[in-house]
Short mmCIF file of C-alpha atoms in Angstrom, two decimals:
data_model
loop_
_atom_site.label_atom_id
_atom_site.label_comp_id
_atom_site.label_asym_id
_atom_site.label_seq_id
_atom_site.Cartn_x
_atom_site.Cartn_y
_atom_site.Cartn_z
CA ARG X 100 -29.83 75.38 49.37
CA ALA X 101 -30.11 73.60 52.87
CA VAL X 102 -26.40 72.35 52.27
CA GLU X 103 -25.14 75.53 51.39
CA THR X 104 -26.69 77.03 54.46
CA LEU X 105 -25.05 74.30 56.61
CA ARG X 106 -21.67 75.47 55.04
CA HIS X 107 -22.00 78.54 57.10
CA ILE X 108 -22.65 76.95 60.52
CA ASP X 109 -19.77 75.80 62.64
CA ASP X 110 -21.67 73.34 64.61
CA PRO X 111 -20.28 69.51 64.67
CA ARG X 112 -23.90 68.64 64.09
CA ALA X 113 -23.82 70.37 60.91
CA GLN X 114 -20.50 68.40 59.97
CA GLU X 115 -22.09 65.17 60.96
CA ARG X 116 -25.50 65.87 58.52
CA LEU X 117 -23.04 66.58 55.82
CA SER X 118 -20.92 63.77 56.32
CA ALA X 119 -24.21 61.45 56.23
CA LEU X 120 -25.11 62.59 53.04
CA LEU X 121 -21.91 60.34 51.36
CA ASP X 122 -23.59 57.48 52.97
CA ASP X 123 -27.06 58.35 51.69
CA PRO X 124 -27.80 56.40 48.45
CA ALA X 125 -31.14 58.75 47.96
CA ALA X 126 -28.77 61.73 47.91
CA GLY X 127 -28.11 62.62 44.31
CA ALA X 128 -24.64 63.37 42.73
CA TYR X 129 -24.72 67.33 42.79
CA LEU X 130 -26.15 67.09 46.35
CA VAL X 131 -23.22 65.01 47.59
CA TYR X 132 -20.34 67.37 45.45
CA ARG X 133 -22.10 70.24 47.66
CA ALA X 134 -21.86 68.44 50.71
CA ILE X 135 -18.27 67.73 50.21
CA ARG X 136 -17.53 71.08 49.10
CA ALA X 137 -19.28 72.24 52.33
CA LEU X 138 -17.50 69.88 54.53
CA ARG X 139 -14.07 70.94 53.14
CA TRP X 140 -15.02 74.37 54.19
CA LEU X 141 -15.94 73.77 57.59
CA ASN X 142 -13.83 70.75 58.50
CA PRO X 143 -11.00 69.38 56.17
CA LEU X 144 -10.15 66.95 58.73
CA HIS X 145 -13.94 65.60 59.17
CA LEU X 146 -13.87 65.07 55.28
CA LEU X 147 -10.83 63.30 54.98
CA GLU X 148 -11.82 60.75 57.75
CA ALA X 149 -15.41 60.67 55.87
CA GLY X 150 -13.42 60.04 52.81
CA GLN X 151 -11.21 57.37 54.05
CA ARG X 152 -14.27 55.51 55.42
CA GLN X 153 -16.57 55.70 52.35
CA VAL X 154 -13.77 54.64 49.75
CA ARG X 155 -13.23 51.19 51.54
CA ARG X 156 -16.99 50.38 50.56
CA ALA X 157 -17.63 47.73 48.14
CA ASP X 158 -20.72 49.38 46.34
CA GLY X 159 -20.96 52.19 44.13
CA LEU X 160 -20.95 54.58 47.06
CA ALA X 161 -17.13 54.16 47.36
CA SER X 162 -17.07 56.63 44.60
CA ARG X 163 -18.04 59.35 46.59
CA GLY X 164 -15.16 58.69 48.90
CA LEU X 165 -13.01 59.39 46.13
CA GLU X 166 -14.29 62.47 45.34
CA ALA X 167 -13.80 63.66 48.56
CA LEU X 168 -10.29 62.35 48.94
CA ARG X 169 -9.42 63.90 45.54
CA HIS X 170 -9.00 67.18 47.54
CA PHE X 171 -6.05 65.32 49.60
CA HIS X 172 -4.19 63.59 46.67
CA ASP X 173 -0.99 64.94 48.00
CA ASP X 174 -1.40 63.33 51.37
CA PRO X 175 0.95 60.25 51.58
CA GLN X 176 -1.34 57.95 53.29
CA VAL X 177 -4.16 59.21 50.89
CA ALA X 178 -1.85 58.39 48.00
CA ALA X 179 -1.27 54.83 49.50
CA LEU X 180 -4.79 54.05 50.04
CA LEU X 181 -5.61 54.98 46.52
CA THR X 182 -3.04 53.51 45.14
CA THR X 183 -4.03 50.02 46.52
CA LEU X 184 -7.69 50.68 45.27
CA MET X 185 -6.38 50.88 41.68
CA THR X 186 -5.74 47.37 41.45
CA THR X 187 -7.97 45.65 44.38
CA HIS X 188 -11.41 47.50 44.62
CA PRO X 189 -14.13 44.97 43.09
CA LEU X 190 -15.68 47.94 41.11
CA VAL X 191 -14.13 48.93 37.62
CA GLU X 192 -15.19 52.67 37.90
CA VAL X 193 -13.57 52.92 41.47
CA ARG X 194 -10.28 51.46 40.10
CA ALA X 195 -10.63 53.72 36.92
CA GLU X 196 -11.26 56.95 38.92
CA ALA X 197 -8.32 56.23 41.55
CA VAL X 198 -6.15 55.71 38.59
CA ASN X 199 -7.76 59.04 37.31
CA ILE X 200 -7.02 61.03 40.16
CA TYR X 201 -3.47 60.55 39.76
CA ARG X 202 -3.53 60.47 35.79
CA LEU X 203 -2.18 64.01 35.11
CA ARG X 204 0.17 63.87 38.48
CA PRO X 205 1.49 60.56 39.14
CA ARG X 206 3.71 59.78 42.06
CA PRO X 207 6.99 57.58 41.12
CA GLU X 208 5.78 55.05 43.93
CA GLN X 209 2.80 54.39 42.18
CA PHE X 210 4.71 52.95 39.12
CA GLU X 211 3.85 49.22 40.03
CA ALA X 212 0.31 49.97 40.45
CA PHE X 213 0.10 51.70 37.17
CA MET X 214 1.86 48.80 35.37
CA ALA X 215 -0.59 46.29 37.33
CA ALA X 216 -3.46 48.35 35.79
CA LEU X 217 -2.71 47.95 32.43
CA THR X 218 -3.73 44.30 32.38
CA ASP X 219 -7.36 45.45 34.21
CA ASP X 220 -10.32 44.12 32.68
CA GLY X 221 -11.80 47.82 32.38
CA VAL X 222 -10.76 49.61 29.23
CA SER X 223 -11.07 53.05 31.37
CA VAL X 224 -8.56 51.60 33.97
CA ARG X 225 -5.92 50.62 31.24
CA ALA X 226 -6.50 53.94 29.37
CA ASN X 227 -5.90 56.08 32.44
CA ALA X 228 -3.12 53.87 33.41
CA ALA X 229 -1.56 54.13 30.43
CA TRP X 230 -1.66 58.09 30.38
CA ALA X 231 -0.75 58.06 33.87
CA LEU X 232 2.81 56.27 32.87
CA GLY X 233 3.33 58.43 29.96
CA GLU X 234 3.47 61.64 32.39
CA LEU X 235 5.57 59.46 34.71
CA GLY X 236 8.14 59.35 32.15
CA ASP X 237 9.70 55.94 33.22
CA ALA X 238 11.07 54.08 30.67
CA ARG X 239 10.50 50.87 32.05
CA ALA X 240 6.97 51.25 30.90
CA LEU X 241 7.54 51.24 27.27
CA PRO X 242 7.29 47.33 26.56
CA ALA X 243 4.14 47.12 28.46
CA LEU X 244 2.33 50.46 26.55
CA LEU X 245 3.95 48.99 22.91
CA SER X 246 1.86 45.74 23.64
CA GLY X 247 -0.93 47.57 25.00
CA LEU X 248 -1.43 49.87 21.85
CA GLU X 249 -1.46 46.48 19.51
CA ALA X 250 -3.65 44.69 21.71
CA GLU X 251 -6.91 44.15 20.54
CA GLU X 252 -9.17 45.06 23.56
CA ASN X 253 -7.51 48.46 23.46
CA ALA X 254 -8.65 49.11 19.67
CA GLY X 255 -11.30 51.41 20.94
CA TRP X 256 -10.72 55.38 20.37
CA TYR X 257 -10.08 56.28 24.23
CA ALA X 258 -7.61 53.61 24.96
CA GLN X 259 -5.69 54.25 21.63
CA SER X 260 -5.60 57.73 22.51
CA SER X 261 -4.14 57.19 25.74
CA PHE X 262 -1.46 54.61 24.77
CA ILE X 263 -0.48 56.76 21.94
CA ARG X 264 -0.07 59.95 23.93
CA ALA X 265 1.80 57.75 26.64
CA LEU X 266 4.36 56.58 24.07
CA ALA X 267 4.95 60.12 22.39
CA LYS X 268 5.38 61.50 26.01
CA LEU X 269 8.10 58.89 26.46
CA ARG X 270 9.34 59.71 22.95
CA ALA X 271 9.24 56.27 21.89
CA PRO X 272 9.94 56.11 18.16
CA GLN X 273 7.47 52.98 17.82
CA ALA X 274 4.41 55.36 18.51
CA ALA X 275 5.46 57.07 15.24
CA ASP X 276 3.77 54.61 12.99
CA ALA X 277 0.24 54.50 14.78
CA ILE X 278 0.53 58.12 14.94
CA LEU X 279 1.29 58.45 11.02
CA ARG X 280 -1.68 55.87 10.36
CA SER X 281 -4.03 58.00 12.15
CA LEU X 282 -2.95 61.13 10.07
CA ALA X 283 -2.99 59.33 6.74
CA ASP X 284 -6.74 58.49 7.06
CA PRO X 285 -8.18 61.16 9.58
CA ASP X 286 -11.87 60.27 7.94
CA ALA X 287 -11.50 56.62 9.25
CA ILE X 288 -10.88 57.10 12.83
CA ASN X 289 -12.73 58.74 15.91
CA ILE X 290 -12.23 62.60 15.97
CA ASN X 291 -10.91 62.17 19.63
CA LEU X 292 -8.27 60.04 18.38
CA LEU X 293 -7.17 61.99 15.81
CA ASN X 294 -6.88 65.25 17.90
CA HIS X 295 -4.75 62.76 20.18
CA ALA X 296 -2.75 61.66 17.14
CA ILE X 297 -1.94 65.44 16.27
CA ILE X 298 -1.08 66.32 19.62
CA GLY X 299 0.98 63.31 19.93
CA ALA X 300 2.83 64.00 16.80
CA GLY X 301 4.15 67.15 18.11
CA GLU X 302 5.18 65.81 21.78
CA LEU X 303 6.77 62.65 19.84
CA GLY X 304 8.84 65.27 17.38
CA ASP X 305 9.24 62.98 14.54
CA PRO X 306 9.88 65.06 11.67
CA ARG X 307 7.92 62.69 9.09
CA ALA X 308 4.78 64.20 10.82
CA VAL X 309 5.09 67.38 9.19
CA GLU X 310 3.90 66.57 5.78
CA PRO X 311 0.73 64.60 6.96
CA LEU X 312 -0.12 67.46 9.17
CA ALA X 313 0.35 70.18 6.61
CA GLN X 314 -2.10 67.83 4.02
CA LEU X 315 -4.38 67.69 7.11
CA MET X 316 -4.47 71.47 7.60
CA ALA X 317 -5.00 72.25 4.22
CA THR X 318 -8.41 70.49 4.10
CA THR X 319 -9.88 70.44 7.62
CA THR X 320 -11.99 73.29 8.38
CA ASP X 321 -12.72 72.46 12.35
CA PRO X 322 -11.15 75.06 14.00
CA ASP X 323 -10.20 72.92 17.08
CA LEU X 324 -8.56 70.29 14.67
CA LEU X 325 -6.64 73.34 13.00
CA VAL X 326 -5.28 74.60 16.68
CA PHE X 327 -4.01 71.10 17.46
CA ILE X 328 -2.17 71.18 14.13
CA VAL X 329 -0.46 74.28 14.55
CA GLU X 330 0.54 73.63 17.91
CA ALA X 331 1.87 70.40 16.69
CA LEU X 332 3.78 72.34 13.89
CA GLY X 333 5.08 74.49 16.62
CA ARG X 334 6.63 71.75 18.49
CA LEU X 335 8.09 69.89 15.33
CA ALA X 336 9.77 73.38 14.92
CA ASP X 337 10.33 72.46 10.95
CA PRO X 338 10.62 75.20 8.24
CA ARG X 339 8.97 72.92 5.86
CA ALA X 340 5.75 74.04 7.41
CA VAL X 341 5.96 77.72 6.56
CA PRO X 342 4.00 77.34 3.01
CA ALA X 343 1.11 75.34 4.77
CA LEU X 344 0.90 78.05 7.43
CA ALA X 345 0.96 80.87 5.15
CA GLN X 346 -1.79 79.11 2.80
CA LEU X 347 -3.87 78.69 6.23
CA LEU X 348 -3.87 82.43 6.10
CA ASP X 349 -5.38 82.69 2.89
CA ARG X 350 -8.58 81.18 4.29
CA LEU X 351 -8.83 84.02 6.79
CA THR X 352 -12.55 85.33 5.54
CA PRO X 353 -15.81 85.50 7.60
CA PRO X 354 -17.66 83.76 8.57
CA LEU X 355 -15.39 82.01 11.31
CA GLU X 356 -16.17 80.38 14.03
CA TRP X 357 -13.05 81.22 15.62
CA THR X 358 -9.63 82.94 14.88
CA ARG X 359 -7.47 81.26 17.39
CA PRO X 360 -6.07 78.66 14.65
CA PHE X 361 -5.04 82.08 12.56
CA GLU X 362 -3.88 83.89 15.36
CA ASP X 363 -1.48 80.84 16.15
CA ALA X 364 -0.38 80.61 12.62
CA LEU X 365 0.79 84.18 12.42
CA MET X 366 2.91 83.73 15.43
CA LEU X 367 4.38 80.58 14.34
CA LEU X 368 5.31 81.98 10.95
CA GLY X 369 7.46 84.52 12.72
CA ARG X 370 9.45 81.77 14.44
CA LEU X 371 9.69 79.30 11.56
CA GLY X 372 9.78 81.91 8.65
CA ASP X 373 12.65 83.92 6.99
CA ASP X 374 12.31 87.16 5.28
CA SER X 375 9.75 85.77 2.67
CA VAL X 376 6.98 85.84 5.41
CA ARG X 377 7.56 89.59 6.37
CA PRO X 378 4.98 90.72 3.75
CA VAL X 379 2.53 88.17 4.83
CA LEU X 380 2.61 89.35 8.63
CA ALA X 381 3.15 92.78 7.45
CA ARG X 382 -0.21 92.69 5.82
CA HIS X 383 -2.11 91.08 8.52
CA LEU X 384 -0.81 93.73 10.87
CA GLU X 385 -2.88 96.30 8.95
CA GLU X 386 -6.57 96.57 10.59
CA GLN X 387 -8.21 97.09 6.98
CA SER X 388 -7.13 93.38 6.22
CA PHE X 389 -9.75 92.34 8.40
CA ALA X 390 -12.39 94.89 7.80
CA ALA X 391 -15.54 92.28 7.68
CA LEU X 392 -14.50 90.40 10.96
CA ASP X 393 -15.77 91.32 14.69
CA ARG X 394 -13.62 93.88 16.19
CA GLU X 395 -12.31 91.64 19.09
CA ASP X 396 -11.25 88.95 16.37
CA ARG X 397 -9.65 91.74 14.21
CA LEU X 398 -7.55 93.26 17.11
CA ALA X 399 -6.50 89.90 18.23
CA LEU X 400 -5.17 89.06 14.49
CA GLN X 401 -3.16 92.07 14.88
CA ALA X 402 -1.73 91.21 17.89
CA ALA X 403 -0.52 87.95 16.73
CA ALA X 404 1.13 89.21 13.61
CA ALA X 405 2.69 92.03 15.94
CA VAL X 406 4.10 88.98 17.77
CA GLY X 407 4.90 87.01 14.63
CA LEU X 408 6.94 90.20 13.60
CA ALA X 409 8.56 90.39 16.65
CA GLY X 410 10.33 86.64 15.96
CA LEU X 411 11.63 87.99 12.93
CA GLY X 412 13.07 90.46 15.07
CA GLU X 413 11.13 93.35 14.18
CA VAL X 414 10.08 94.19 17.97
CA HIS X 415 9.37 97.74 17.59
CA HIS X 416 5.82 96.27 16.13
CA LEU X 417 5.27 95.36 19.58
CA ARG X 418 3.79 98.84 20.13
CA THR X 419 0.98 97.31 18.14
CA LEU X 420 0.47 94.55 20.46
CA VAL X 421 0.23 97.31 23.57
CA ASP X 422 -2.49 99.09 21.48
CA VAL X 423 -4.53 96.26 21.31
CA ALA X 424 -4.33 95.38 24.95
CA GLU X 425 -5.37 98.64 25.68
CA ALA X 426 -8.21 98.53 23.33
CA LEU X 427 -9.57 95.28 24.46
CA GLY X 428 -8.96 95.83 28.07
CA TRP X 429 -6.26 92.99 28.53
CA ARG X 430 -5.09 92.49 31.84
CA PHE X 431 -2.86 89.85 33.24
CA ALA X 432 -5.65 87.77 33.94
CA ASN X 433 -6.45 87.58 30.15
CA LEU X 434 -3.08 86.80 29.10
CA ASP X 435 -1.85 84.47 31.86
CA GLU X 436 -2.02 80.59 31.44
CA GLU X 437 -5.71 80.35 32.38
CA GLY X 438 -6.96 83.54 30.22
CA PRO X 439 -8.79 83.38 27.15
CA TYR X 440 -5.81 85.19 25.31
CA TRP X 441 -3.04 83.05 26.86
CA ASN X 442 -2.03 81.95 23.16
CA ILE X 443 -0.56 85.42 22.82
CA THR X 444 1.49 85.19 25.61
CA HIS X 445 2.55 81.63 24.66
CA GLY X 446 3.72 83.37 21.31
CA LEU X 447 5.89 85.67 23.09
CA ASN X 448 7.26 83.21 25.58
CA ALA X 449 8.52 81.12 22.45
CA LEU X 450 10.60 83.91 21.80
CA ASP X 451 14.04 85.52 22.95
CA ALA X 452 12.84 87.15 26.24
CA GLU X 453 15.86 89.53 26.43
CA PRO X 454 14.90 91.62 23.11
CA LEU X 455 11.37 91.82 24.07
CA LEU X 456 11.81 93.23 27.34
CA ALA X 457 14.62 95.72 25.93
CA ALA X 458 11.64 96.61 23.38
CA PHE X 459 8.97 97.00 25.96
CA GLY X 460 11.55 99.25 28.11
CA ALA X 461 12.24 101.40 25.05
CA LEU X 462 8.49 101.77 24.40
CA LEU X 463 7.69 103.04 27.77
CA PRO X 464 8.95 106.58 28.06
CA GLU X 465 6.86 107.34 24.94
CA LEU X 466 3.58 106.00 26.05
CA SER X 467 0.66 107.52 27.85
CA PRO X 468 0.21 106.34 31.40
CA ALA X 469 -2.52 104.29 30.59
CA LEU X 470 -0.28 102.32 27.83
CA ARG X 471 2.55 102.05 30.17
CA VAL X 472 0.49 100.17 32.98
CA ARG X 473 -1.20 97.79 29.74
CA THR X 474 2.30 97.10 28.92
CA LEU X 475 3.07 96.11 32.65
CA HIS X 476 0.33 93.78 32.37
CA ILE X 477 1.83 92.02 29.21
CA VAL X 478 5.08 91.94 30.75
CA SER X 479 3.95 90.52 33.98
CA ALA X 480 2.59 87.44 31.96
CA LEU X 481 5.54 86.51 30.50
CA ALA X 482 7.63 83.67 31.97
CA ALA X 483 10.58 85.52 31.27
CA GLU X 484 12.76 85.60 34.64
CA GLY X 485 13.19 89.24 34.20
CA ALA X 486 9.23 89.88 34.13
CA PHE X 487 8.99 90.79 37.88
CA ALA X 488 12.30 93.03 37.71
CA PHE X 489 11.09 94.92 34.51
CA VAL X 490 7.68 96.21 36.52
CA VAL X 491 9.33 96.96 39.61
CA HIS X 492 12.24 98.79 37.76
CA ALA X 493 9.40 100.43 35.78
CA ALA X 494 7.71 101.79 39.29
CA ARG X 495 11.04 102.76 40.45
CA ALA X 496 12.13 104.84 37.58
CA ASP X 497 8.42 106.66 37.18
CA PRO X 498 6.88 107.09 40.52
CA ALA X 499 3.73 108.04 39.08
CA LEU X 500 3.44 104.64 37.59
CA LEU X 501 3.55 102.89 41.03
CA PRO X 502 -0.04 103.21 41.78
CA GLY X 503 -0.84 101.16 38.37
CA ALA X 504 2.14 98.80 38.99
CA LEU X 505 0.98 97.71 42.25
CA PRO X 506 -2.10 95.96 41.12
CA VAL X 507 -0.41 94.29 38.64
CA LEU X 508 2.44 92.81 40.76
CA GLU X 509 -0.29 91.74 43.30
CA GLU X 510 -2.45 89.92 40.39
CA ALA X 511 0.51 88.38 38.57
CA PHE X 512 3.08 87.81 41.54
CA GLY X 513 1.21 87.57 44.72
CA THR X 514 0.08 90.23 47.76
CA ALA X 515 3.45 89.39 49.43
CA ALA X 516 5.60 90.32 46.28
CA ALA X 517 3.30 93.70 45.86
CA SER X 518 3.44 94.76 49.66
CA ALA X 519 7.41 94.31 49.64
CA VAL X 520 7.67 96.42 46.59
CA ALA X 521 5.20 99.01 48.04
CA ASP X 522 7.35 99.26 51.38
CA HIS X 523 10.27 99.69 49.38
CA LEU X 524 8.87 102.24 47.30
CA GLY X 525 7.01 104.05 49.48
CA GLY X 526 3.67 103.18 48.09
CA SER X 527 0.67 101.20 49.53
CA LEU X 528 -1.91 98.49 48.53
#
């Protein structure tokens, strides 16, 4: 609480006291985290300098400097410093964390450092470096990654997962054997490795993975695994998966931990299936099909079935999606990529945007004012280029819709965009 109070005191002494906590071995990890957060709020430059000083320590307190510099990872000087630490710091945990900071956002100039880190003594350093190289997408890393995948010191699930995913991201055909081995005997490997093998199968795109993925989907009851399997089958986009997806829906009976795998299967059936799956999707569009489920789960499944039917060209069923969004109070925040129902938006974005926007546009005149605003929330979450224009056009065509449209624009596209539209159309935020 004292640290949190100092965060609101604009005094150099407060900044010095917070900075001193980074050097204090007695300060716990959570206290240091709060001190870094407070110092970032008060004086980012002071935090940057403290972090640069701290990471040069040869002991474990250097990790606190990494935690501080994480906030400045885009700074070229910080990137250069951390790149050096990836291969030179005496502590493996510091080297591993320096690589980890750039694992998901590697910089091209770090390629050589990542390659050197592949032979580090620490497995976490090697695993993080492999993942970063996959994200970087430089084919020069392929020989080293293939060698690392087969190396005995990388036999653990963490390293194996990283090397498999890296090779899959680079679309290396040689990764298929490791992935197929994992899928062939899922009970014999670590569950985390199995997860990454499933995801890697989708990233790699080898059609040989369809059958083992379908077999695994038929036998597993783990909802997380099912989500990964359906996602991988979606990436593979192979119609051979349709029967297995339809059979998965036969297991849609309570009690259920999570309906997400079934929602995703409904939407994927619409993308991969033909006329034969229409009755399956239509049946799941009816609320009584899920009478024993919780209301929220029931409605989310109906929304997914509507998206699936839209994938087969029956875009008029999007009215059901609008009704569900209103019933559950879905806003842009529920449907954007960070929201709990982002998978519904993901399913929509996998379809051709033009007929979707046309269908939503045709719906608007027959909807109540509340449902029109709800439709704007759905459209604003789409990645389609015409989403912003759709909302603006709707507000222009119906001035009564403007008060509801402006908050949607602000939430989805930012205050500046909403203000510009408001000024143009005569409204206000």
